[in-house]
Amino acid sequence: MAEHHPGGYRRHRRQPIGKRDPDERTGDFEEVWAEKWDEQQLAEQGERCMDCGTPTCMGGCPIGNIIPDWNDLVHRSDWKEALERLHATNNFPEFTGYNCPAPCENSCVLAYNDDPVTIKSIERAIADKGWEEGWIEPEPPEQRTDYEVAVVGSGPAGLAAAQQLNRAGHHVTVFERNDEVGGLMRYGIPDQKFAKHRVQRRVDQLREEGIAFETNAEVGGNVPVERLEDDFDASVIAVGSQKPIDLDLPGRDLEGTHFAMDYLTQQNRRNVGKDVSGPDIDAEGKNVVVLGGGDTGADCVATAHRQGAEQVVQIELLPKPPVERPPGNPWPEQPQTYKKTYAQEEGAVEEYNVDTNAFVDTDGDGRVDTLEADRVIWEEGGEGPPEKKVSESNLEIPADLVILAIGFEAPESTPFDPLGAEINDDGTFETDEAMMTNVDGVFAAGDAKMGPSLIVWAIGSGRDVARHVDQYLTGESDLPPSLETSNEPLVSM
Ligand SMILES: Cc1cc2nc3c(=O)[nH]c(=O)nc-3n(C[C@H](O)[C@H](O)[C@H](O)COP(=O)(O)OP(=O)(O)OC[C@H]3O[C@@H](n4cnc5c(N)ncnc54)[C@H](O)[C@@H]3O)c2cc1C
């Protein structure tokens, strides 16, 4: 385990890897993150880790990353060993090092009354260094089994499952309905948050390890779903949870109101010179309203800025969270507090407690130009949840482009209906403790099993399902489970 460096947190203030200046970065779709980081700076940040007896950071990490170890290894400049330790629990540490909201940092013991260790920056730096140095290479299995496994969906869950199963020696084919592999990390998450070459080099690694990818291949569409049972010994449904939540309001069908994913995907495609499907959605010169105060909404705000929007307003129905932890939300719980997003740093108007009533076309040209809404307050009343009361009615907000980013309902499960897989009330795939659906040999993982979540959970779920599939096929497995998503007690490997 890690060497103890008492007092590093007293010697060094928290200093994560920075971002580019907002004025500069809104002029392009390049990553917002500073490209370069300083090894000495990261070594000092690693030294801030207190190597606590109970590393609560690890408890906060859904995949149980062995954080104190790699903090210490970075402090001692043993980057290669740090990378190995990181890969032991996480197939794709740059996916999380760039994108994770870092629940580990909220659970860091230092966060009790000080600034937490910059765990996310350290993770990113280890992965960056691994690629730069050429330490991340294909690791094909030494021996192959005769088993064929299908993975449906190529997001972080599908890719993690595929890599683990392939490393266990099985023949893995990944089916992806899009023209490119990567799930929401390819089409969804904007390039300014995560550059696509980082996804592609992992795909290349997986391909070189022997995984077959079939793109433009929709299982239940142009690939008959029966193939899962006819051609494969086991299959993993990792199709995500991308059915968007809609708003049934007057004017919803006006031109100029769109779902977030349609909007974001178009820009991902434009950035690499690809055609976009459907009407062109572009914020240039427009008054943009983004409905939804979450991270998807933030990505839409940031995209609208880069497209040259006149004004961007981000609307949230709920109140603005407090800056300090509210009573009943103590450390190490995840804080229910306000966090300024990278998009808001770039200057959008944030409106809380606003309840949309209608999308309106005042000049009769068939396009939305105004959003009608009420300002509300939330009254705590007795036992039940807070009640919404109108405090100011008939707000009118200029809106030439409205983006709906109010969340996702469930996986698109209908293509799998012919299999007879059971679906839970919330629309996710029902599975047993071994992550298998009621259809023998058909498993589910990632957002398709959990509902909309995070990349880190998807990776953990992909690792877990791989272990279960391996066990199903061979009766045993040397693949490690992840810490939190596992349905079994953790066994040390
Ligand atoms: C805009 C946006 C921003 C986000 N930002 C972050 C972030 O910063 N950090 C973070 O941790 N999480 C973020 N998330 C959440 C994160 O992206 C997801 O939790 C994660 O990608 C889920 O992984 P998955 O593998 O389960 O599914 P997905 O990534 O959704 O991948 C599923 C794949 O399955 C494919 N598919 C679906 N049906 C079929 C079929 N029938 N046949 C073949 N292929 C099919 C889809 O095309 C897709 O490629 C964000 C989500 C969105 C929408």
Coordinates of C-alpha atoms and ligand atoms in Angstrom, one line a residue:
M1 CA 0.0 0.0 0.0
A2 CA 0.9 3.6 -0.2
E3 CA 3.7 5.3 1.8
H4 CA 2.4 7.9 4.2
H5 CA 3.4 11.5 3.5
P6 CA 2.1 13.3 6.6
G7 CA 1.1 16.9 6.0
G8 CA 1.4 17.1 2.2
Y9 CA -2.0 18.7 2.3
R10 CA -0.6 21.4 4.5
R11 CA 2.3 22.1 2.2
H12 CA 0.3 22.2 -1.1
R13 CA -3.0 23.8 -1.9
R14 CA -5.4 21.9 -4.2
Q15 CA -4.5 22.7 -7.8
P16 CA -6.3 20.6 -10.4
I17 CA -5.4 20.6 -14.1
G18 CA -6.8 23.8 -15.4
K19 CA -9.2 24.7 -18.2
R20 CA -8.6 27.1 -21.1
D21 CA -9.9 30.6 -20.8
P22 CA -13.6 30.8 -21.5
D23 CA -13.3 33.6 -24.0
E24 CA -10.8 31.6 -26.0
R25 CA -12.4 28.2 -25.8
T26 CA -15.9 29.2 -26.9
G27 CA -14.3 30.1 -30.3
D28 CA -13.7 26.4 -31.2
F29 CA -14.9 22.9 -30.4
E30 CA -11.5 21.8 -29.0
E31 CA -11.4 20.4 -25.4
V32 CA -12.0 23.0 -22.7
W33 CA -9.2 21.3 -20.6
A34 CA -5.7 22.6 -20.6
E35 CA -3.7 20.3 -22.8
K36 CA -0.5 20.4 -20.8
W37 CA 0.0 19.6 -17.2
D38 CA 3.1 19.7 -15.0
E39 CA 4.5 16.5 -13.5
Q40 CA 5.8 18.3 -10.5
Q41 CA 2.4 19.9 -9.8
L42 CA 0.7 16.5 -10.1
A43 CA 3.4 14.9 -7.8
E44 CA 2.6 17.6 -5.2
Q45 CA -1.1 17.0 -5.6
G46 CA -0.6 13.3 -5.0
E47 CA 1.3 14.1 -1.9
R48 CA -1.8 15.8 -0.5
C49 CA -3.4 12.3 -0.1
M50 CA -3.3 11.3 3.5
D51 CA -3.4 7.5 2.9
C52 CA -6.3 7.4 5.4
G53 CA -6.9 4.2 7.3
T54 CA -10.3 4.0 5.7
P55 CA -10.0 5.4 2.2
T56 CA -13.5 6.8 1.9
C57 CA -12.6 8.0 -1.6
M58 CA -12.6 4.4 -2.7
G59 CA -16.0 3.9 -1.2
G60 CA -17.2 6.9 -3.2
C61 CA -15.8 5.4 -6.4
P62 CA -18.3 3.0 -8.1
I63 CA -15.5 0.8 -9.5
G64 CA -13.4 0.8 -6.4
N65 CA -10.3 2.5 -7.9
I66 CA -7.4 2.0 -5.6
I67 CA -6.9 5.7 -5.3
P68 CA -4.4 6.1 -2.4
D69 CA -2.0 3.8 -4.2
W70 CA -1.9 5.7 -7.4
N71 CA -1.8 9.0 -5.7
D72 CA 1.3 7.9 -3.9
L73 CA 2.8 6.3 -7.0
V74 CA 2.4 9.6 -8.9
H75 CA 3.9 11.4 -6.0
R76 CA 6.9 9.1 -6.3
S77 CA 7.0 9.6 -10.1
D78 CA 6.3 5.9 -10.7
W79 CA 3.8 6.5 -13.5
K80 CA 4.0 3.1 -15.1
E81 CA 3.1 1.3 -11.9
A82 CA 0.3 3.9 -11.3
L83 CA -1.1 3.1 -14.7
E84 CA -1.1 -0.6 -13.9
R85 CA -2.8 0.0 -10.6
L86 CA -5.4 2.1 -12.4
H87 CA -6.1 -0.4 -15.2
A88 CA -6.6 -3.1 -12.5
T89 CA -10.0 -1.6 -11.8
N90 CA -10.8 0.6 -14.8
N91 CA -10.4 -0.4 -18.5
F92 CA -10.6 3.1 -19.7
P93 CA -9.2 5.6 -17.1
E94 CA -9.2 8.5 -19.6
F95 CA -13.0 8.1 -20.1
T96 CA -13.4 8.9 -16.4
G97 CA -10.3 11.0 -16.0
Y98 CA -11.8 13.5 -18.4
N99 CA -15.6 13.1 -17.8
C100 CA -16.3 11.7 -14.3
P101 CA -18.0 14.0 -11.9
A102 CA -15.6 12.4 -9.4
P103 CA -17.8 11.2 -6.5
C104 CA -14.4 10.0 -5.1
E105 CA -13.3 13.7 -4.5
N106 CA -16.5 14.4 -2.6
S107 CA -15.8 11.4 -0.4
C108 CA -12.1 12.3 0.2
V109 CA -11.4 12.7 3.9
L110 CA -9.8 16.1 3.2
A111 CA -13.2 17.3 1.9
Y112 CA -14.6 17.1 5.4
N113 CA -13.1 20.5 6.2
D114 CA -10.6 21.3 3.4
D115 CA -10.3 20.9 -0.4
P116 CA -10.1 17.3 -1.6
V117 CA -7.2 15.7 -3.4
T118 CA -7.4 16.3 -7.2
I119 CA -8.1 12.6 -7.8
K120 CA -9.6 13.2 -11.2
S121 CA -6.7 15.2 -12.5
I122 CA -4.3 12.6 -11.2
E123 CA -6.3 9.8 -13.0
R124 CA -6.3 11.8 -16.2
A125 CA -2.6 12.5 -16.0
I126 CA -1.8 8.8 -15.5
A127 CA -3.8 7.9 -18.5
D128 CA -2.4 10.7 -20.6
K129 CA 1.1 9.7 -19.7
G130 CA 0.4 6.0 -20.5
W131 CA -0.7 6.9 -24.0
E132 CA 2.2 9.4 -24.5
E133 CA 4.8 6.8 -23.5
G134 CA 3.2 4.0 -25.5
W135 CA 2.6 1.9 -22.4
I136 CA -1.1 1.3 -23.4
E137 CA -0.9 -1.5 -25.9
P138 CA -3.2 -4.2 -27.2
E139 CA -3.3 -7.2 -24.8
P140 CA -4.7 -10.1 -26.8
P141 CA -5.5 -13.2 -24.9
E142 CA -2.9 -16.0 -24.9
Q143 CA -5.5 -18.7 -25.4
R144 CA -8.9 -18.7 -27.1
T145 CA -12.0 -20.6 -26.1
D146 CA -14.6 -21.7 -28.6
Y147 CA -17.3 -19.4 -27.2
E148 CA -18.9 -16.6 -29.2
V149 CA -20.3 -13.7 -27.3
A150 CA -22.3 -10.8 -28.8
V151 CA -22.3 -7.3 -27.2
V152 CA -25.1 -5.1 -28.4
G153 CA -24.1 -1.4 -28.0
S154 CA -20.7 0.1 -27.9
G155 CA -20.9 2.7 -25.1
P156 CA -18.5 2.4 -22.1
A157 CA -20.5 -0.6 -20.7
G158 CA -20.4 -2.5 -24.0
L159 CA -16.7 -1.7 -24.5
A160 CA -15.7 -2.7 -21.0
A161 CA -17.7 -5.9 -21.2
A162 CA -16.1 -6.7 -24.6
Q163 CA -12.6 -6.1 -23.5
Q164 CA -12.9 -8.2 -20.4
L165 CA -14.6 -11.1 -22.2
N166 CA -12.0 -11.0 -25.0
R167 CA -9.2 -11.0 -22.4
A168 CA -10.9 -14.1 -20.9
G169 CA -10.3 -15.7 -24.4
H170 CA -13.9 -15.6 -25.8
H171 CA -14.6 -14.5 -29.4
V172 CA -16.5 -11.1 -29.0
T173 CA -18.5 -9.3 -31.7
V174 CA -19.8 -5.8 -30.8
F175 CA -22.9 -4.6 -32.7
E176 CA -23.5 -0.9 -32.9
R177 CA -26.4 0.8 -34.8
N178 CA -24.4 4.0 -35.3
D179 CA -21.8 4.5 -38.0
E180 CA -19.1 4.8 -35.3
V181 CA -18.3 3.0 -32.0
G182 CA -18.4 4.7 -28.6
G183 CA -22.0 5.2 -27.5
L184 CA -22.7 8.5 -25.9
M185 CA -19.0 9.2 -25.7
R186 CA -19.0 9.4 -29.5
Y187 CA -22.4 10.9 -30.3
G188 CA -23.8 12.9 -27.3
I189 CA -21.0 14.1 -25.2
P190 CA -19.6 17.2 -27.0
D191 CA -16.1 17.3 -28.4
Q192 CA -15.3 20.2 -26.2
K193 CA -15.7 18.0 -23.2
F194 CA -14.1 14.8 -24.6
A195 CA -12.2 14.7 -27.9
K196 CA -13.2 11.8 -30.1
H197 CA -9.6 10.6 -30.8
R198 CA -9.5 9.5 -27.2
V199 CA -12.5 7.1 -27.9
Q200 CA -11.0 6.0 -31.3
R201 CA -7.6 4.9 -29.9
R202 CA -9.4 2.6 -27.4
V203 CA -11.5 1.2 -30.2
D204 CA -8.3 0.6 -32.2
Q205 CA -6.8 -1.1 -29.1
L206 CA -9.9 -3.4 -28.7
R207 CA -9.9 -4.2 -32.4
E208 CA -6.2 -5.2 -32.3
E209 CA -6.9 -7.3 -29.3
G210 CA -9.2 -9.3 -31.6
I211 CA -12.7 -7.9 -30.9
A212 CA -14.9 -7.7 -34.0
F213 CA -17.0 -4.5 -34.5
E214 CA -20.1 -4.3 -36.7
T215 CA -21.3 -0.7 -37.2
N216 CA -24.5 0.4 -38.8
A217 CA -25.8 -2.8 -37.3
E218 CA -29.0 -2.4 -35.3
V219 CA -30.0 -5.5 -33.5
G220 CA -33.7 -5.9 -33.9
G221 CA -33.4 -3.8 -37.0
N222 CA -31.1 -4.8 -39.9
V223 CA -29.6 -7.5 -37.7
P224 CA -32.3 -10.0 -36.7
V225 CA -32.5 -10.2 -32.9
E226 CA -32.8 -14.0 -33.2
R227 CA -29.1 -14.0 -34.2
L228 CA -28.2 -13.4 -30.6
E229 CA -29.5 -16.8 -29.7
D230 CA -28.7 -18.6 -33.0
D231 CA -25.1 -17.5 -33.6
F232 CA -23.8 -16.7 -30.1
D233 CA -23.3 -18.7 -26.8
A234 CA -24.1 -15.6 -24.8
S235 CA -25.0 -12.0 -25.4
V236 CA -24.9 -8.7 -23.5
I237 CA -27.5 -6.0 -24.1
A238 CA -25.7 -2.7 -23.4
V239 CA -27.9 -0.4 -25.5
G240 CA -27.9 2.5 -23.0
S241 CA -30.9 4.5 -21.9
Q242 CA -31.5 7.1 -24.6
K243 CA -35.3 7.4 -24.9
P244 CA -35.7 11.1 -24.2
I245 CA -38.3 12.6 -21.8
D246 CA -40.6 14.8 -23.8
L247 CA -42.8 17.8 -22.7
D248 CA -46.5 17.5 -23.8
L249 CA -47.0 21.3 -24.1
P250 CA -48.7 23.6 -26.6
G251 CA -46.4 24.4 -29.4
R252 CA -44.1 21.4 -28.9
D253 CA -44.4 20.5 -32.6
L254 CA -43.3 24.0 -33.8
E255 CA -40.1 24.2 -35.8
G256 CA -37.2 25.0 -33.6
T257 CA -37.9 22.8 -30.6
H258 CA -35.6 19.8 -30.4
F259 CA -34.3 17.0 -28.2
A260 CA -30.8 17.5 -26.7
M261 CA -29.4 14.4 -28.3
D262 CA -30.4 15.4 -31.8
Y263 CA -28.8 18.7 -31.3
L264 CA -25.5 17.4 -29.7
T265 CA -25.1 14.6 -32.2
Q266 CA -25.4 16.9 -35.2
Q267 CA -22.5 19.0 -33.9
N268 CA -20.4 15.9 -33.1
R269 CA -20.9 14.8 -36.7
R270 CA -20.3 18.3 -38.2
N271 CA -17.0 18.5 -36.3
V272 CA -15.7 15.5 -38.4
G273 CA -17.3 16.6 -41.6
K274 CA -20.2 14.0 -41.6
D275 CA -23.7 14.6 -42.9
V276 CA -26.4 15.3 -40.3
S277 CA -29.8 13.7 -40.4
G278 CA -33.0 15.7 -40.1
P279 CA -33.3 19.5 -40.2
D280 CA -30.1 21.4 -39.4
I281 CA -30.2 22.6 -35.8
D282 CA -27.9 25.6 -35.4
A283 CA -27.9 28.3 -32.7
E284 CA -26.0 30.9 -34.7
G285 CA -27.5 34.3 -34.1
K286 CA -30.4 32.8 -32.1
N287 CA -32.0 33.3 -28.7
V288 CA -31.6 29.8 -27.3
V289 CA -33.4 28.3 -24.4
V290 CA -32.2 25.1 -22.9
L291 CA -34.7 23.3 -20.7
G292 CA -33.0 21.3 -18.0
G293 CA -30.4 22.3 -15.5
G294 CA -28.4 19.1 -15.6
D295 CA -25.2 18.1 -17.3
T296 CA -26.8 17.4 -20.7
G297 CA -28.3 20.9 -20.5
A298 CA -24.9 22.3 -19.8
D299 CA -23.5 20.5 -22.8
C300 CA -26.2 22.1 -25.0
V301 CA -25.5 25.6 -23.5
A302 CA -21.8 25.2 -24.3
T303 CA -22.5 24.0 -27.8
A304 CA -24.9 26.9 -28.5
H305 CA -22.1 29.4 -27.3
R306 CA -19.7 27.8 -29.8
Q307 CA -22.2 28.0 -32.6
G308 CA -22.5 31.8 -32.0
A309 CA -25.8 32.1 -30.2
E310 CA -27.1 35.6 -29.5
Q311 CA -28.2 34.6 -26.0
V312 CA -28.4 31.3 -24.1
V313 CA -30.8 30.8 -21.2
Q314 CA -30.7 27.6 -19.2
I315 CA -34.0 26.9 -17.4
E316 CA -34.5 24.6 -14.4
L317 CA -37.8 23.9 -12.7
L318 CA -36.3 23.2 -9.3
P319 CA -34.7 25.8 -7.0
K320 CA -31.0 26.6 -7.2
P321 CA -29.1 24.2 -4.8
P322 CA -27.4 25.8 -1.8
V323 CA -23.6 26.6 -2.0
E324 CA -23.0 24.9 1.4
R325 CA -24.1 21.4 2.3
P326 CA -27.7 21.5 3.6
P327 CA -28.6 19.9 6.9
G328 CA -29.0 16.2 6.5
N329 CA -26.5 15.9 3.8
P330 CA -23.2 15.5 5.7
W331 CA -19.8 14.3 4.4
P332 CA -19.0 11.7 2.9
E333 CA -22.4 11.7 1.2
Q334 CA -22.5 13.2 -2.3
P335 CA -23.1 16.9 -1.7
Q336 CA -26.5 18.3 -3.0
T337 CA -24.9 21.7 -3.6
Y338 CA -24.5 24.1 -6.5
K339 CA -21.6 23.6 -8.9
K340 CA -20.9 26.0 -11.7
T341 CA -20.6 24.0 -14.9
Y342 CA -18.0 24.7 -17.6
A343 CA -20.8 25.9 -19.7
Q344 CA -22.0 28.4 -17.1
E345 CA -18.4 29.7 -16.8
E346 CA -18.8 30.7 -20.4
G347 CA -21.6 33.0 -19.6
A348 CA -25.2 31.7 -20.0
V349 CA -28.2 33.0 -18.0
E350 CA -29.3 30.6 -15.3
E351 CA -33.0 30.6 -14.4
Y352 CA -34.2 28.4 -11.6
N353 CA -37.8 27.9 -10.4
V354 CA -39.2 28.4 -13.9
D355 CA -42.1 26.2 -15.1
T356 CA -42.6 26.2 -18.9
N357 CA -46.2 26.4 -20.1
A358 CA -46.0 26.7 -23.9
F359 CA -43.8 27.2 -26.9
V360 CA -45.3 30.1 -29.0
D361 CA -45.0 31.3 -32.6
T362 CA -46.0 34.9 -32.3
D363 CA -45.3 35.9 -35.9
G364 CA -47.0 32.9 -37.4
D365 CA -44.1 31.6 -39.5
G366 CA -44.4 28.1 -38.0
R367 CA -41.2 28.5 -35.9
V368 CA -41.1 29.0 -32.1
D369 CA -40.0 32.5 -31.1
T370 CA -41.2 32.8 -27.4
L371 CA -41.3 30.5 -24.4
E372 CA -44.1 31.1 -22.0
A373 CA -43.5 30.2 -18.4
D374 CA -44.4 30.8 -14.7
R375 CA -41.9 31.5 -11.9
V376 CA -42.7 29.2 -9.1
I377 CA -41.8 28.7 -5.4
W378 CA -41.6 25.3 -3.7
E379 CA -43.4 25.2 -0.4
E380 CA -42.5 22.6 2.2
G381 CA -45.8 21.3 3.4
G382 CA -46.3 18.6 6.0
E383 CA -45.3 15.0 5.2
G384 CA -45.3 15.1 1.4
P385 CA -42.8 16.5 -1.1
P386 CA -42.6 20.3 -1.6
E387 CA -45.5 21.8 -3.5
K388 CA -45.2 24.0 -6.5
K389 CA -46.9 27.5 -6.2
V390 CA -46.9 30.1 -9.0
S391 CA -45.2 33.3 -7.8
E392 CA -45.2 35.2 -11.1
S393 CA -47.2 34.2 -14.1
N394 CA -46.9 34.8 -17.9
L395 CA -43.1 35.2 -18.2
E396 CA -42.1 35.5 -21.8
I397 CA -38.6 34.5 -22.8
P398 CA -37.2 35.0 -26.4
A399 CA -36.7 31.6 -27.8
D400 CA -35.8 31.0 -31.5
L401 CA -34.3 27.6 -30.6
V402 CA -35.5 25.4 -27.7
I403 CA -33.5 22.4 -26.6
L404 CA -35.2 19.8 -24.4
A405 CA -32.6 18.4 -22.0
I406 CA -34.8 17.1 -19.2
G407 CA -33.5 13.6 -19.0
F408 CA -33.9 10.2 -20.4
E409 CA -36.8 7.8 -19.7
A410 CA -35.5 4.3 -20.4
P411 CA -33.6 2.0 -22.9
E412 CA -35.1 1.5 -26.3
S413 CA -36.0 -2.0 -25.6
T414 CA -38.6 -2.8 -28.3
P415 CA -36.1 -4.3 -30.7
F416 CA -35.6 -7.0 -28.2
D417 CA -39.3 -7.8 -27.7
P418 CA -39.1 -11.0 -29.9
L419 CA -36.7 -12.4 -27.4
G420 CA -39.2 -12.1 -24.6
A421 CA -36.8 -10.3 -22.2
E422 CA -38.7 -8.9 -19.2
I423 CA -38.7 -5.1 -18.7
N424 CA -39.0 -3.4 -15.3
D425 CA -41.6 -0.7 -14.5
D426 CA -39.0 1.9 -15.1
G427 CA -38.3 0.5 -18.6
T428 CA -34.9 -1.0 -17.8
F429 CA -34.1 -4.7 -18.5
E430 CA -35.0 -7.0 -15.6
T431 CA -32.0 -9.2 -14.6
D432 CA -31.2 -11.7 -11.9
E433 CA -28.3 -11.4 -9.5
A434 CA -26.0 -12.7 -12.2
M435 CA -27.1 -9.8 -14.5
M436 CA -28.9 -12.3 -16.8
T437 CA -32.4 -11.5 -18.2
N438 CA -35.1 -14.1 -18.0
V439 CA -33.8 -15.3 -21.4
D440 CA -31.1 -17.9 -21.0
G441 CA -27.7 -16.5 -21.9
V442 CA -28.9 -13.0 -22.5
F443 CA -27.4 -10.5 -20.1
A444 CA -27.9 -6.7 -19.6
A445 CA -25.4 -4.0 -18.5
G446 CA -24.9 -0.3 -18.2
D447 CA -27.6 2.3 -18.6
A448 CA -29.8 -0.4 -20.2
K449 CA -29.9 -2.2 -16.8
M450 CA -29.5 0.7 -14.4
G451 CA -31.3 3.6 -16.2
P452 CA -29.4 6.8 -17.1
S453 CA -26.2 7.0 -15.1
L454 CA -22.5 7.8 -15.5
I455 CA -19.6 6.5 -17.5
V456 CA -17.9 5.1 -14.4
W457 CA -21.0 3.1 -13.5
A458 CA -21.2 1.8 -17.1
I459 CA -17.6 0.7 -17.0
G460 CA -18.2 -1.1 -13.7
S461 CA -21.3 -2.7 -14.9
G462 CA -19.5 -3.9 -18.1
R463 CA -16.8 -5.4 -16.0
D464 CA -19.3 -7.2 -13.8
V465 CA -21.4 -8.6 -16.6
A466 CA -18.2 -9.9 -18.3
R467 CA -17.4 -11.9 -15.2
H468 CA -21.0 -13.3 -15.0
V469 CA -21.0 -14.2 -18.7
D470 CA -17.6 -15.9 -18.3
Q471 CA -18.9 -17.8 -15.3
Y472 CA -22.0 -18.8 -17.3
L473 CA -20.0 -20.1 -20.2
T474 CA -17.2 -21.8 -18.3
G475 CA -18.5 -22.4 -14.8
E476 CA -15.8 -20.2 -13.3
S477 CA -14.1 -16.9 -13.9
D478 CA -10.8 -15.2 -13.2
L479 CA -12.2 -11.8 -14.2
P480 CA -12.4 -9.4 -11.3
P481 CA -15.7 -7.8 -10.3
S482 CA -16.0 -4.1 -9.6
L483 CA -16.6 -3.0 -6.1
E484 CA -20.0 -1.4 -6.0
T485 CA -21.9 -2.7 -8.9
S486 CA -21.1 -6.3 -8.2
N487 CA -23.9 -8.5 -6.9
E488 CA -21.4 -10.7 -5.2
P489 CA -19.0 -10.2 -2.3
L490 CA -15.7 -8.8 -3.5
V491 CA -13.1 -11.5 -4.0
S492 CA -9.5 -10.5 -4.2
M493 CA -7.8 -11.3 -7.4
Ligands
LIG1 C1 -25.1 14.8 -23.3 C2 -24.6 13.8 -22.3 C3 -23.5 14.1 -21.5 C4 -23.0 13.2 -20.6 N1 -21.9 13.6 -19.9 C5 -21.4 12.7 -19.0 C6 -20.2 13.0 -18.3 O1 -19.6 14.1 -18.4 N2 -19.7 12.1 -17.4 C7 -20.3 10.9 -17.2 O2 -19.8 10.1 -16.4 N3 -21.5 10.6 -17.8 C8 -22.0 11.4 -18.7 N4 -23.2 11.1 -19.4 C9 -23.8 9.8 -19.2 C10 -23.0 8.7 -19.9 O3 -22.7 9.1 -21.2 C11 -23.8 7.4 -19.9 O4 -24.1 7.0 -18.6 C12 -23.0 6.2 -20.5 O5 -22.5 6.5 -21.8 C13 -23.8 4.9 -20.5 O6 -23.1 4.0 -21.1 P1 -23.7 2.7 -21.8 O7 -22.6 1.9 -22.4 O8 -24.6 2.0 -20.9 O9 -24.7 3.3 -23.0 P2 -24.5 4.4 -24.2 O10 -23.2 5.1 -24.0 O11 -25.8 5.0 -24.3 O12 -24.3 3.4 -25.4 C14 -25.3 2.6 -25.9 C15 -25.0 2.3 -27.4 O13 -25.9 1.3 -27.8 C16 -26.3 1.6 -29.2 N5 -27.6 0.8 -29.5 C17 -28.8 1.1 -29.0 N6 -29.7 0.2 -29.4 C18 -29.0 -0.6 -30.3 C19 -29.4 -1.7 -31.0 N7 -30.6 -2.2 -31.0 N8 -28.4 -2.4 -31.8 C20 -27.1 -1.9 -31.8 N9 -26.7 -0.9 -31.0 C21 -27.7 -0.2 -30.3 C22 -26.4 3.1 -29.2 O14 -26.4 3.6 -30.5 C23 -25.2 3.5 -28.3 O15 -24.1 3.7 -29.1 C24 -23.7 12.0 -20.4 C25 -24.8 11.7 -21.1 C26 -25.3 12.6 -22.0 C27 -26.5 12.2 -22.8

